[in-house]
Amino acid sequence: MRAHRAALGPGAAVAATQPTARSVAAVRRQGVAPCRQWTFPMAQLAALRGPRLPMQHVLSPSGADSSRGGGAGRGRGGIACRATLAEVLTGVGLFFTPGALACLYALYLGKGDFGDGLSRLLTQVSRGYFQHNLGGDHVPICDGKLSDLTGDKPLFTFLYDWFVRQGGVYKLEFGPKAFLVVSDPVVVRHIIKENYDNYDKGVLAEILEPIMGKGLIPADLETWKPRRRAIAPAFHKAFLETMMEMYGKCTERCIQKFDGLLSSGSTPTVDMEKEFLNLGLDIIGLGVFNVDFGSINEESPVIQAVYGVLKEAEHRSTTYFPYWDLPLARYLVPRQREFHADLAVINGCLDDLISQAKSTRQEEDLEHLQNRDYSKVTDPSLLRFLVDLRGEDASDMQLRDDLMTMLIAGHETTAAVLTWSLFLLSQSSEWQQKVLDEVDDVVGDAVPDLEAIKGLPSLRAVLAESLRLYPQPPILIRRALADDVLPPGLGGHPDGYPVGKGADLFISSWNLHRSPHTWRDPHEFHPERFSETFTNDNFEGHWAGFDPSAGGNSLYPNEASSDFAFIPFGGGARKCVGDQFAFLEAALIMAMLLRRFRFRLTGRPEDMRMATGATIHTADGLMMTVERRTPGGAVEAKEEGEVVVLSPA
Ligand code: HEM
């Protein structure tokens, strides 16, 4: 955010309207009238953030005129030496006046806030030049303020306010960029399932490319198809069962750590968000490469590098101006230097692991790999599977990209689900009691297996409710590969919303999951909702409603049971490949920790604040006291109001 302010703040804005000596010279050389100079920085912005456009569009809204205007005559050789002082002053005045006027106009548009005003000015000027067809003439438009991006409230909460006012499809304009924000299940179903191959990851792929390359999440469709075919079968039943044993071992380490803290007789305070991140990192390291990061108890350089890269991915996804693409930024900006150093550490580590795995490759058919006796397999990791799979000769680079993708995708997301689940559960003695009764009955002191997790419906409903209220990530990103027409959704324009090739879309899972049209009491913590049906006749048959029996054998309520009103792991062809891996992991960790410890929030729940990046995390950690729990004991009933759920308001 800070970088964003620096790049687009008042200083930059003034620079944008007052050209540098070099740009003036360039304009003179081209014979372009100086008064058209204001368009230049916008061209840069648009080119950096969106698809490039022909330069004549940028230089002059009125086309060829600009190259023939008064500037051409003034700019042709020798003017400076023949000019009188008055002419020079007039020239300077002519040159700066538009800039000054633009500044004043920006201040007026922003009602005194220059940044907001500049953003609006850029929006007004760029409409029709840089924006793709985004919803046609009848789409509701929201004018984003820069202060929304830089303020304390996460961006996705603003998207909710607008959704409530404007409906399930609206256009959000920020400076020269515009997005279509989608919060309606019928429209979401169209984008991610029915017409999924008309969309790629757009802006997200641009941001993640330096980190994940062409890994499965950002990959273009052509790269994605064969990789998805190779990777999805790796998450088979025997693999997941073996992973659960590994989750148990990692969770035991966490339990031992808490036991150690409790042995002094005091009541320790622990940041549970951090503990979940460490636990998640150990698990993903073992699952993906069979490498034990041991991060619960120590910090290795690789772990530090992973955290550094994660932070940078987050920084980039929340920074408006991609300054890291500027020439030399990677050498001159300290955080970019650190990022590239971190990336080199991880890539070095991954390259070693890949070359080791390839040097011991034992090619096998898919069926054989899936039916191995996993009790005898020393390396059950995804890397081993992908290297040994017959017919899969992915390059080292592709393997590296896929592994890096899974390392990043599978770590923070699960930690975030655990963090918000514990936050919610710690406020409800009723749900704690339900969950603990199940855990004591079904699991006891054992490490739960797949069947045991199936026997914990209350715990699974709590995890799902946490994913509904705090979806990870809160926004999914898409870009249209060809023209399309989105369906109207609830209350939308009957003709639907046309989108042009290159149009950027935000699918707001946050809005979808808290929509008053698809959920009863959408901002309240009610895990029991997932065992009840819900319909809304206003959709006139276009939305099937929520039906718990429509989810098949899924461990969690999903896009099928909710007809795309609940997409905790996405949906359609690009649905998360690690959904079962992650859901089982979260359920197992919760069951084992809750069985042994009692966690209490140290502060007031209403003081918790969200921070956003790739996932929603807490602004100040999840600080909790840890006490030993006597298994089988009742949860002390206390006077409780509604569970505090952090909401858009
Ligand atoms: C609770 C934890 C997790 C959540 C909430 C989650 C959520 C998601 C979501 C919503 C998507 C769809 C993104 C989109 O459509 O743009 C996705 C995709 C993906 N996730 Fe997860 N994920 C989790 C854990 C994992 C794990 C553990 C792994 C790997 C070990 C993983 C790997 C992936 C990959 C590779 C994709 C891209 C799939 C594709 O495009 O084919 N995720 N995840």
XYZ file of C-alpha atoms and ligand atoms in Angstrom:
692
model
C 0.000 0.000 0.000
C 2.759 2.380 0.874
C 4.320 1.821 -2.514
C 0.996 2.445 -4.075
C 0.683 5.803 -2.356
C 4.160 6.712 -3.384
C 3.465 5.817 -6.975
C 0.090 7.395 -7.383
C 0.093 9.917 -4.568
C 0.060 13.658 -4.932
C 3.726 13.880 -5.890
C 3.342 11.421 -8.692
C 0.176 13.077 -9.801
C 1.838 16.446 -10.104
C 4.645 14.839 -12.025
C 2.054 13.239 -14.226
C 0.561 16.513 -15.235
C 3.879 18.379 -15.456
C 6.041 16.689 -18.029
C 9.743 16.170 -17.553
C 12.308 17.865 -19.768
C 12.878 14.598 -21.584
C 9.214 14.021 -22.322
C 8.828 17.612 -23.525
C 11.715 17.075 -25.901
C 10.190 13.836 -27.093
C 6.892 15.526 -27.706
C 8.582 18.328 -29.593
C 10.431 15.809 -31.728
C 7.129 14.161 -32.608
C 5.543 17.516 -33.225
C 2.751 16.850 -30.749
C 1.103 19.819 -29.107
C 2.289 20.168 -25.510
C -1.263 20.685 -24.342
C -1.916 17.027 -25.084
C 0.910 15.947 -22.837
C -1.373 14.877 -19.983
C -2.159 11.652 -21.752
C 1.356 10.291 -21.536
C 1.456 9.001 -17.957
C -1.917 7.391 -18.444
C -0.596 5.495 -21.389
C 2.147 4.178 -19.169
C -0.292 3.181 -16.481
C -2.616 1.461 -18.874
C 0.190 -0.318 -20.610
C 1.600 -1.495 -17.306
C -1.669 -2.700 -15.901
C -3.690 -3.720 -18.907
C -3.407 -4.831 -22.499
C -1.583 -2.376 -24.729
C -3.357 -0.063 -27.133
C -2.264 1.645 -30.322
C -0.317 4.789 -29.515
C -2.506 7.150 -31.538
C -5.305 6.361 -29.109
C -3.089 7.354 -26.304
C -1.727 10.520 -27.708
C -4.925 11.997 -28.918
C -8.519 11.226 -28.291
C -9.281 12.955 -31.586
C -6.907 10.769 -33.565
C -4.693 12.170 -36.306
C -5.425 15.750 -35.358
C -2.870 15.675 -32.628
C 0.050 15.213 -34.957
C -1.012 18.117 -37.117
C -2.121 20.600 -34.479
C -0.563 23.924 -33.527
C 2.246 22.096 -31.781
C 3.618 20.902 -35.094
C 4.299 24.424 -36.249
C 5.781 25.510 -32.935
C 7.884 22.426 -32.610
C 9.624 22.625 -35.974
C 13.314 23.613 -35.410
C 14.824 26.827 -34.129
C 11.886 28.185 -32.187
C 13.830 28.527 -28.921
C 16.544 30.801 -30.329
C 14.097 33.142 -32.039
C 11.572 33.367 -29.197
C 11.145 36.606 -27.249
C 10.806 36.528 -23.468
C 7.069 37.145 -23.828
C 6.740 34.215 -26.203
C 8.685 31.972 -23.862
C 6.493 33.032 -20.939
C 3.375 32.498 -23.014
C 4.678 29.089 -24.066
C 5.439 28.140 -20.473
C 2.036 29.423 -19.416
C 0.316 27.483 -22.186
C 2.289 24.454 -21.221
C 1.591 24.521 -17.498
C -1.940 25.855 -17.503
C -3.553 22.579 -18.561
C -1.571 20.826 -15.832
C -2.665 23.312 -13.210
C -6.249 23.159 -14.442
C -6.149 19.384 -14.393
C -4.880 19.493 -10.792
C -7.665 21.858 -9.800
C -10.226 19.743 -11.603
C -8.876 16.619 -9.887
C -9.193 18.353 -6.511
C -12.756 19.301 -7.397
C -13.641 15.759 -8.516
C -12.106 14.262 -5.390
C -13.906 16.794 -3.162
C -10.562 17.930 -1.804
C -8.807 14.536 -1.944
C -6.302 14.853 -4.755
C -5.638 11.106 -5.107
C -9.333 10.268 -5.436
C -9.835 13.154 -7.828
C -6.958 12.078 -10.030
C -8.341 8.570 -10.108
C -11.735 9.903 -11.217
C -10.119 12.134 -13.804
C -8.238 9.177 -15.234
C -11.465 7.195 -15.292
C -13.301 9.930 -17.168
C -10.518 10.429 -19.649
C -9.892 6.755 -20.267
C -13.508 5.657 -20.752
C -13.782 4.376 -24.262
C -10.034 4.327 -24.863
C -8.611 1.776 -22.461
C -11.639 -0.018 -21.150
C -12.930 -3.144 -22.803
C -16.584 -3.765 -23.201
C -17.547 -4.439 -19.629
C -21.224 -5.082 -19.233
C -22.558 -2.858 -22.019
C -24.446 0.404 -21.625
C -26.851 -0.756 -18.971
C -24.412 -2.112 -16.395
C -24.431 -0.236 -13.057
C -21.185 1.680 -12.551
C -19.309 2.228 -9.281
C -16.646 4.838 -9.109
C -13.843 3.471 -6.909
C -11.889 5.946 -4.812
C -8.161 5.562 -4.389
C -8.640 6.022 -0.652
C -10.664 2.772 -0.714
C -7.533 0.971 -1.766
C -5.249 2.674 0.688
C -7.533 2.838 3.706
C -7.825 0.461 6.666
C -10.789 -1.475 5.310
C -9.911 -4.335 2.971
C -11.013 -3.766 -0.638
C -13.382 -6.730 -0.717
C -15.554 -5.142 1.971
C -16.157 -2.138 -0.330
C -17.140 -4.528 -3.060
C -19.861 -5.777 -0.719
C -21.263 -2.300 -0.061
C -21.586 -1.737 -3.803
C -23.081 -5.191 -4.367
C -25.846 -4.395 -1.896
C -26.525 -1.103 -3.697
C -25.975 -2.115 -7.328
C -26.704 -5.834 -7.590
C -24.935 -9.006 -8.637
C -23.096 -7.535 -11.642
C -21.595 -4.048 -11.658
C -18.682 -2.242 -13.167
C -16.020 -0.897 -10.837
C -13.823 1.873 -12.165
C -10.508 2.740 -10.582
C -8.496 5.348 -12.411
C -7.863 4.086 -15.918
C -8.823 0.510 -15.051
C -12.238 -1.085 -14.786
C -13.446 -4.480 -13.613
C -16.752 -6.244 -13.696
C -17.606 -7.397 -10.177
C -19.749 -10.521 -10.047
C -21.592 -11.654 -6.913
C -24.493 -13.665 -8.295
C -24.464 -17.499 -8.297
C -26.058 -17.788 -11.744
C -23.431 -15.532 -13.301
C -20.614 -17.210 -11.381
C -21.770 -20.619 -12.601
C -21.640 -19.313 -16.173
C -18.086 -18.000 -15.803
C -16.398 -20.790 -13.881
C -18.335 -23.803 -15.108
C -20.482 -23.393 -18.199
C -18.109 -21.186 -20.180
C -14.909 -21.725 -18.193
C -12.690 -22.060 -21.246
C -13.450 -18.503 -22.275
C -11.580 -17.174 -19.245
C -8.035 -17.242 -17.951
C -6.490 -15.753 -14.819
C -5.652 -12.328 -16.306
C -4.311 -9.896 -13.732
C -3.622 -12.692 -11.253
C -1.410 -14.507 -13.756
C 0.490 -11.268 -14.402
C 1.099 -10.782 -10.679
C 2.029 -14.380 -9.961
C 4.104 -15.049 -13.077
C 7.476 -14.173 -11.495
C 6.725 -16.515 -8.596
C 4.685 -19.394 -9.983
C 5.621 -19.091 -13.661
C 3.154 -21.309 -15.522
C 2.105 -23.309 -12.484
C -1.447 -24.624 -12.330
C -3.078 -21.566 -10.730
C -1.893 -18.835 -13.121
C -1.411 -21.106 -16.160
C -2.985 -20.204 -19.493
C -5.484 -22.810 -20.717
C -3.105 -24.466 -23.134
C -0.465 -25.064 -20.464
C -3.075 -25.862 -17.838
C -4.919 -28.733 -19.569
C -2.124 -31.366 -19.670
C -0.762 -30.305 -16.278
C -4.174 -30.603 -14.626
C -4.541 -34.072 -16.172
C -1.215 -35.102 -14.652
C -1.608 -33.476 -11.227
C -5.236 -34.190 -10.278
C -4.794 -38.017 -10.089
C -1.919 -37.513 -7.637
C -4.480 -36.685 -4.916
C -5.897 -40.231 -4.833
C -7.352 -41.993 -1.795
C -4.239 -43.931 -0.712
C -2.179 -40.742 -0.964
C -4.675 -38.814 1.177
C -4.727 -41.569 3.806
C -0.927 -41.520 3.991
C -1.000 -37.748 4.219
C -3.340 -37.968 7.199
C -0.792 -39.995 9.121
C 1.749 -37.304 8.310
C -0.650 -34.526 9.421
C -1.000 -36.402 12.707
C 2.778 -36.497 13.240
C 3.122 -32.776 12.529
C 0.209 -31.945 14.838
C 1.852 -34.057 17.586
C 4.848 -31.710 17.372
C 2.565 -28.752 17.928
C 0.937 -30.545 20.877
C 4.355 -31.237 22.378
C 5.256 -27.593 21.984
C 2.125 -26.494 23.878
C 2.730 -29.185 26.517
C 6.212 -27.732 26.978
C 4.819 -24.224 27.396
C 2.274 -25.492 29.922
C 4.783 -27.509 31.941
C 5.907 -24.423 33.861
C 2.411 -24.178 35.363
C 1.616 -20.814 33.800
C -1.042 -20.133 31.164
C 0.801 -19.265 27.966
C -0.504 -16.836 25.368
C 0.112 -18.006 21.831
C -0.468 -16.453 18.418
C -2.494 -19.300 16.941
C -2.427 -17.832 13.451
C 1.348 -18.135 13.470
C 1.199 -21.673 14.846
C -1.220 -22.683 12.098
C 1.039 -21.136 9.465
C 4.020 -23.104 10.762
C 2.056 -26.312 10.958
C 0.668 -25.734 7.447
C 4.139 -25.121 6.071
C 5.557 -28.327 7.574
C 2.654 -30.307 6.164
C 2.843 -28.864 2.675
C 6.645 -29.329 2.576
C 6.261 -33.022 3.379
C 3.228 -33.506 1.118
C 4.660 -31.778 -1.910
C 8.387 -32.681 -1.752
C 8.848 -34.970 1.239
C 10.941 -32.256 2.889
C 10.535 -31.550 6.570
C 10.851 -27.792 7.093
C 10.509 -28.314 10.874
C 9.122 -24.808 11.095
C 7.107 -25.459 14.259
C 10.333 -25.406 16.226
C 12.873 -23.519 14.147
C 13.341 -21.213 11.174
C 15.477 -22.352 8.246
C 16.630 -20.028 5.436
C 14.225 -21.797 3.064
C 11.276 -21.098 5.369
C 12.280 -17.485 5.691
C 12.505 -17.300 1.916
C 9.059 -18.916 1.525
C 7.565 -16.356 3.892
C 9.378 -13.557 2.069
C 7.978 -14.693 -1.280
C 4.483 -15.096 0.163
C 4.628 -11.573 1.520
C 5.734 -10.237 -1.830
C 2.928 -12.115 -3.646
C 0.539 -10.489 -1.219
C 2.117 -7.073 -1.622
C 1.844 -7.312 -5.386
C -1.755 -8.419 -5.322
C -2.722 -5.404 -3.213
C -0.539 -2.774 -4.889
C -2.185 -0.753 -7.607
C 0.912 0.345 -9.480
C 3.257 -2.484 -10.588
C 6.458 -0.567 -9.959
C 8.399 -3.867 -9.836
C 8.067 -4.081 -13.628
C 10.026 -0.868 -14.073
C 13.565 -1.296 -15.399
C 16.123 -1.787 -12.598
C 13.427 -1.951 -9.862
C 14.670 -5.412 -8.914
C 18.126 -3.971 -8.236
C 17.220 -0.591 -6.794
C 14.195 -1.249 -4.571
C 15.331 -3.042 -1.385
C 12.188 -5.176 -1.040
C 12.495 -6.256 -4.664
C 16.147 -7.169 -4.111
C 15.123 -9.270 -1.109
C 12.320 -10.867 -3.087
C 14.646 -11.975 -5.856
C 17.145 -13.279 -3.307
C 14.359 -15.280 -1.606
C 13.192 -16.603 -4.948
C 16.731 -17.727 -5.742
C 16.926 -19.646 -2.419
C 13.647 -21.470 -3.062
C 14.360 -22.129 -6.713
C 17.778 -23.524 -5.786
C 16.143 -25.837 -3.258
C 13.415 -26.934 -5.708
C 15.891 -27.485 -8.524
C 17.968 -29.770 -6.266
C 14.879 -31.720 -5.207
C 13.708 -32.112 -8.798
C 17.078 -33.270 -10.058
C 17.358 -35.768 -7.156
C 13.875 -37.104 -7.898
C 14.589 -37.362 -11.624
C 17.882 -39.162 -11.032
C 15.999 -41.883 -9.133
C 12.997 -41.992 -11.474
C 11.112 -45.292 -11.664
C 8.516 -44.926 -14.376
C 5.148 -46.468 -13.524
C 1.614 -46.413 -14.929
C -0.976 -44.323 -13.168
C -2.847 -47.375 -11.917
C 0.282 -48.868 -10.394
C 1.209 -45.608 -8.682
C -2.261 -45.261 -7.189
C -2.311 -48.848 -5.937
C 1.110 -48.903 -4.304
C 1.352 -50.234 -0.755
C 1.875 -46.864 0.850
C 3.005 -48.395 4.138
C 6.201 -49.374 2.270
C 6.612 -46.179 0.245
C 9.392 -44.043 1.686
C 8.605 -40.970 -0.386
C 4.851 -40.529 -0.946
C 5.203 -36.894 -2.096
C 3.521 -35.265 -5.083
C 6.934 -34.608 -6.611
C 7.765 -38.330 -6.586
C 4.381 -39.129 -8.158
C 4.758 -36.540 -10.910
C 8.296 -37.637 -11.747
C 7.467 -41.359 -11.757
C 4.223 -41.090 -13.739
C 4.768 -42.768 -17.115
C 4.321 -40.512 -20.109
C 4.739 -37.374 -18.013
C 7.914 -35.714 -19.115
C 7.369 -32.253 -17.786
C 10.388 -29.994 -18.024
C 12.228 -29.107 -14.812
C 10.856 -25.592 -15.180
C 7.246 -26.780 -15.410
C 7.691 -29.078 -12.409
C 9.256 -26.249 -10.448
C 6.328 -23.960 -11.307
C 3.750 -26.572 -10.309
C 5.482 -27.403 -7.041
C 5.946 -23.745 -6.130
C 2.265 -23.191 -6.891
C 1.186 -25.976 -4.567
C 3.594 -24.873 -1.861
C 2.072 -21.402 -1.852
C -1.543 -22.362 -2.563
C -1.659 -25.111 -0.001
C -0.171 -23.446 2.995
C -1.600 -20.047 3.839
C -5.115 -20.982 2.749
C -5.411 -23.871 5.189
C -3.823 -21.829 7.983
C -6.386 -19.077 7.365
C -9.288 -21.541 7.555
C -7.971 -22.867 10.870
C -7.445 -19.347 12.219
C -10.991 -18.158 11.491
C -12.557 -21.432 12.562
C -10.867 -21.231 15.964
C -11.782 -17.566 16.280
C -15.464 -18.335 15.644
C -15.549 -21.498 17.694
C -13.902 -19.878 20.711
C -16.934 -17.594 20.967
C -19.582 -20.309 20.946
C -19.719 -22.735 23.863
C -22.676 -24.426 22.149
C -20.635 -25.347 19.062
C -17.536 -26.164 21.070
C -19.597 -28.655 23.030
C -21.036 -30.222 19.868
C -17.618 -30.539 18.274
C -15.945 -31.886 21.408
C -18.663 -34.459 22.031
C -18.059 -35.779 18.531
C -14.282 -35.721 18.831
C -14.315 -37.476 22.215
C -16.710 -40.114 20.892
C -15.278 -40.765 17.453
C -11.581 -39.946 17.668
C -10.453 -40.001 21.284
C -6.671 -39.751 21.569
C -6.033 -41.403 18.203
C -4.951 -39.687 15.022
C -8.208 -39.462 13.021
C -8.363 -41.234 9.681
C -10.657 -40.579 6.735
C -13.564 -42.537 8.240
C -13.199 -40.721 11.563
C -13.382 -37.325 9.856
C -16.574 -38.441 8.110
C -17.959 -39.078 11.602
C -17.421 -35.448 12.647
C -20.271 -33.562 10.908
C -20.341 -30.688 13.407
C -16.634 -30.015 13.047
C -16.939 -30.152 9.266
C -19.886 -27.747 9.384
C -17.847 -25.310 11.517
C -14.990 -25.409 8.994
C -17.433 -24.842 6.141
C -19.098 -21.957 7.959
C -15.687 -20.402 8.527
C -14.973 -20.766 4.790
C -18.321 -19.169 4.019
C -17.696 -16.163 6.257
C -13.987 -15.830 5.434
C -13.431 -17.299 1.948
C -9.813 -17.931 0.997
C -9.166 -16.102 -1.295
C -12.053 -13.599 -1.044
C -11.905 -12.761 -4.769
C -11.310 -14.954 -7.819
C -9.922 -13.256 -10.902
C -10.677 -13.919 -14.560
C -10.045 -12.283 -17.955
C -12.236 -12.925 -21.023
C -10.426 -14.608 -23.911
C -13.239 -13.806 -26.362
C -16.497 -11.854 -26.355
C -19.202 -13.312 -24.162
C -22.570 -12.357 -22.700
C -23.092 -12.958 -18.998
C -26.570 -13.982 -17.864
C -28.553 -11.309 -15.985
C -28.654 -13.091 -12.634
C -31.084 -11.914 -9.972
C -32.671 -8.575 -10.898
C -30.113 -7.939 -13.661
C -30.789 -6.462 -17.087
C -32.885 -8.951 -19.118
C -30.386 -8.870 -22.020
C -27.543 -9.861 -19.717
C -24.139 -8.195 -19.740
C -21.820 -8.323 -22.768
C -18.109 -8.565 -22.038
C -15.401 -7.987 -24.595
C -12.199 -9.914 -25.153
C -9.663 -8.810 -22.533
C -12.309 -7.733 -19.991
C -11.233 -8.234 -16.368
C -13.672 -9.843 -13.950
C -13.648 -10.099 -10.158
C -15.745 -12.948 -8.793
C -16.344 -11.942 -5.221
C -16.626 -15.103 -3.122
C -17.002 -12.824 -0.106
C -20.162 -11.254 -1.590
C -21.470 -14.546 -2.873
C -21.013 -16.233 0.509
C -22.708 -13.396 2.362
C -25.428 -12.618 -0.133
C -28.793 -11.892 1.502
C -30.394 -13.482 -1.598
C -28.896 -16.911 -0.998
C -28.352 -17.135 2.784
C -30.507 -16.638 5.834
C -28.778 -14.240 8.307
C -25.750 -14.094 6.009
C -23.393 -12.388 8.481
C -24.110 -14.764 11.347
C -22.262 -17.859 12.465
C -24.777 -20.695 12.022
C -23.043 -23.913 10.981
C -26.388 -25.737 11.175
C -27.460 -23.887 7.992
C -25.640 -26.527 5.977
C -28.101 -29.213 7.007
C -31.147 -27.149 5.960
C -32.487 -26.383 2.499
C -32.813 -22.807 1.263
C -34.486 -21.479 -1.877
C -35.324 -18.058 -3.282
C -38.198 -17.805 -5.757
C -36.980 -14.411 -6.949
C -34.393 -16.235 -9.053
C -37.342 -17.567 -11.087
C -35.904 -21.035 -11.398
C -32.395 -19.964 -12.463
C -30.846 -20.806 -9.079
C -31.555 -24.226 -7.600
C -31.048 -23.102 -3.996
C -29.118 -24.861 -1.248
C -29.787 -28.550 -0.874
C -27.487 -30.565 1.425
C -28.327 -33.788 -0.400
C -27.109 -32.401 -3.752
C -23.449 -32.371 -2.681
C -22.835 -36.089 -3.272
C -20.202 -37.686 -1.035
C -18.313 -34.468 -0.521
C -16.783 -33.896 2.917
C -18.016 -30.314 2.823
C -20.991 -28.425 1.373
C -19.876 -27.362 -2.067
C -20.781 -25.653 -5.317
C -23.066 -28.566 -6.230
C -25.115 -28.407 -3.015
C -25.388 -24.620 -3.257
C -25.644 -24.246 -7.046
C -22.582 -21.981 -6.982
C -23.654 -19.811 -4.034
C -20.861 -21.423 -1.960
C -17.536 -21.951 -3.725
C -14.987 -22.480 -0.929
C -12.629 -24.250 -3.340
C -13.851 -22.648 -6.550
C -15.813 -24.798 -8.997
C -15.841 -26.115 -12.535
C -12.720 -27.238 -14.336
C -10.370 -24.982 -12.384
C -11.581 -26.044 -8.988
C -8.887 -26.495 -6.350
C -6.970 -29.764 -6.809
C -6.025 -29.797 -3.129
C -9.535 -29.450 -1.645
C -9.593 -32.861 0.042
C -5.975 -32.604 1.117
C -6.751 -29.251 2.757
C -10.130 -30.057 4.251
C -8.887 -33.277 5.845
C -5.837 -31.452 7.132
C -7.891 -28.697 8.755
C -10.353 -31.167 10.296
C -7.600 -33.387 11.674
C -5.641 -30.528 13.213
C -8.746 -29.056 14.824
C -9.843 -32.432 16.211
C -6.436 -33.196 17.732
C -5.867 -29.752 19.237
C -9.394 -29.255 20.586
C -9.332 -32.669 22.213
C -6.307 -31.663 24.286
C -6.448 -27.906 24.801
C -8.856 -25.140 25.594
C -8.226 -21.925 23.657
C -9.544 -18.536 24.782
C -9.237 -15.224 22.976
C -7.158 -12.784 24.980
C -8.917 -9.693 23.625
C -12.454 -8.815 22.670
C -13.623 -10.490 19.448
C -14.902 -7.163 18.132
C -11.339 -5.818 18.279
C -10.070 -8.399 15.789
C -9.277 -6.821 12.445
C -8.902 -8.369 9.022
C -5.949 -7.825 6.758
C -6.020 -8.983 3.222
C -3.601 -10.362 0.730
C -3.984 -13.586 -1.152
C -6.037 -14.778 1.836
C -7.871 -12.984 4.619
C -5.725 -12.973 7.703
C -5.795 -11.134 10.977
C -4.195 -7.725 11.295
C -2.609 -8.476 14.692
C -2.561 -12.262 15.054
C -4.986 -14.591 16.802
C -3.787 -14.213 20.373
C -5.136 -16.972 22.624
C -4.402 -18.453 26.002
C -3.859 -22.200 25.984
C -4.986 -24.455 28.828
C -5.064 -28.228 29.172
C -8.461 -29.755 28.632
C -9.781 -32.797 30.439
C -11.182 -35.029 27.688
C -14.878 -35.748 28.154
C -15.363 -32.634 30.283
C -18.210 -30.254 29.575
C -17.443 -26.855 28.089
C -18.253 -24.280 30.741
C -21.449 -22.525 29.715
C -21.160 -18.780 29.915
C -23.487 -15.963 29.073
C -23.008 -15.485 25.389
C -24.449 -13.130 22.836
C -24.187 -13.686 19.102
C -20.802 -14.830 17.862
C -18.934 -11.806 16.538
C -18.368 -12.134 12.813
C -16.252 -9.439 11.191
C -18.526 -7.803 8.662
C -18.395 -5.222 5.898
C -20.137 -2.514 7.904
C -8.338 -24.614 2.759
C -7.384 -24.550 1.865
C -7.577 -24.164 0.441
C -8.482 -23.302 -0.097
C -9.555 -22.501 0.630
C -8.241 -23.279 -1.516
C -8.987 -22.527 -2.407
C -8.818 -22.573 -3.775
C -9.660 -21.909 -4.718
C -10.865 -21.056 -4.355
C -9.213 -22.199 -5.948
C -9.818 -21.760 -7.263
C -9.131 -20.516 -7.766
C -9.798 -19.954 -9.006
O -10.776 -20.496 -9.514
O -9.313 -18.909 -9.463
C -8.032 -23.019 -5.799
C -7.264 -23.487 -6.837
C -6.141 -24.252 -6.658
N -5.655 -24.759 -5.476
Fe -6.488 -24.538 -3.664
N -7.201 -24.105 -1.813
C -6.774 -24.682 -0.645
C -5.757 -25.610 -0.507
C -4.981 -26.075 -1.523
C -3.960 -27.081 -1.391
C -3.614 -27.806 -0.104
C -3.385 -27.224 -2.610
C -2.267 -28.139 -3.056
C -1.642 -28.996 -2.312
C -4.053 -26.321 -3.509
C -3.743 -26.169 -4.827
C -4.525 -25.472 -5.727
C -4.248 -25.434 -7.150
C -3.061 -26.098 -7.851
C -5.276 -24.684 -7.737
C -5.450 -24.368 -9.221
C -6.305 -25.421 -9.856
C -6.464 -25.247 -11.354
O -6.488 -24.123 -11.867
O -6.551 -26.278 -12.017
N -5.019 -25.647 -2.818
N -7.831 -23.257 -4.460
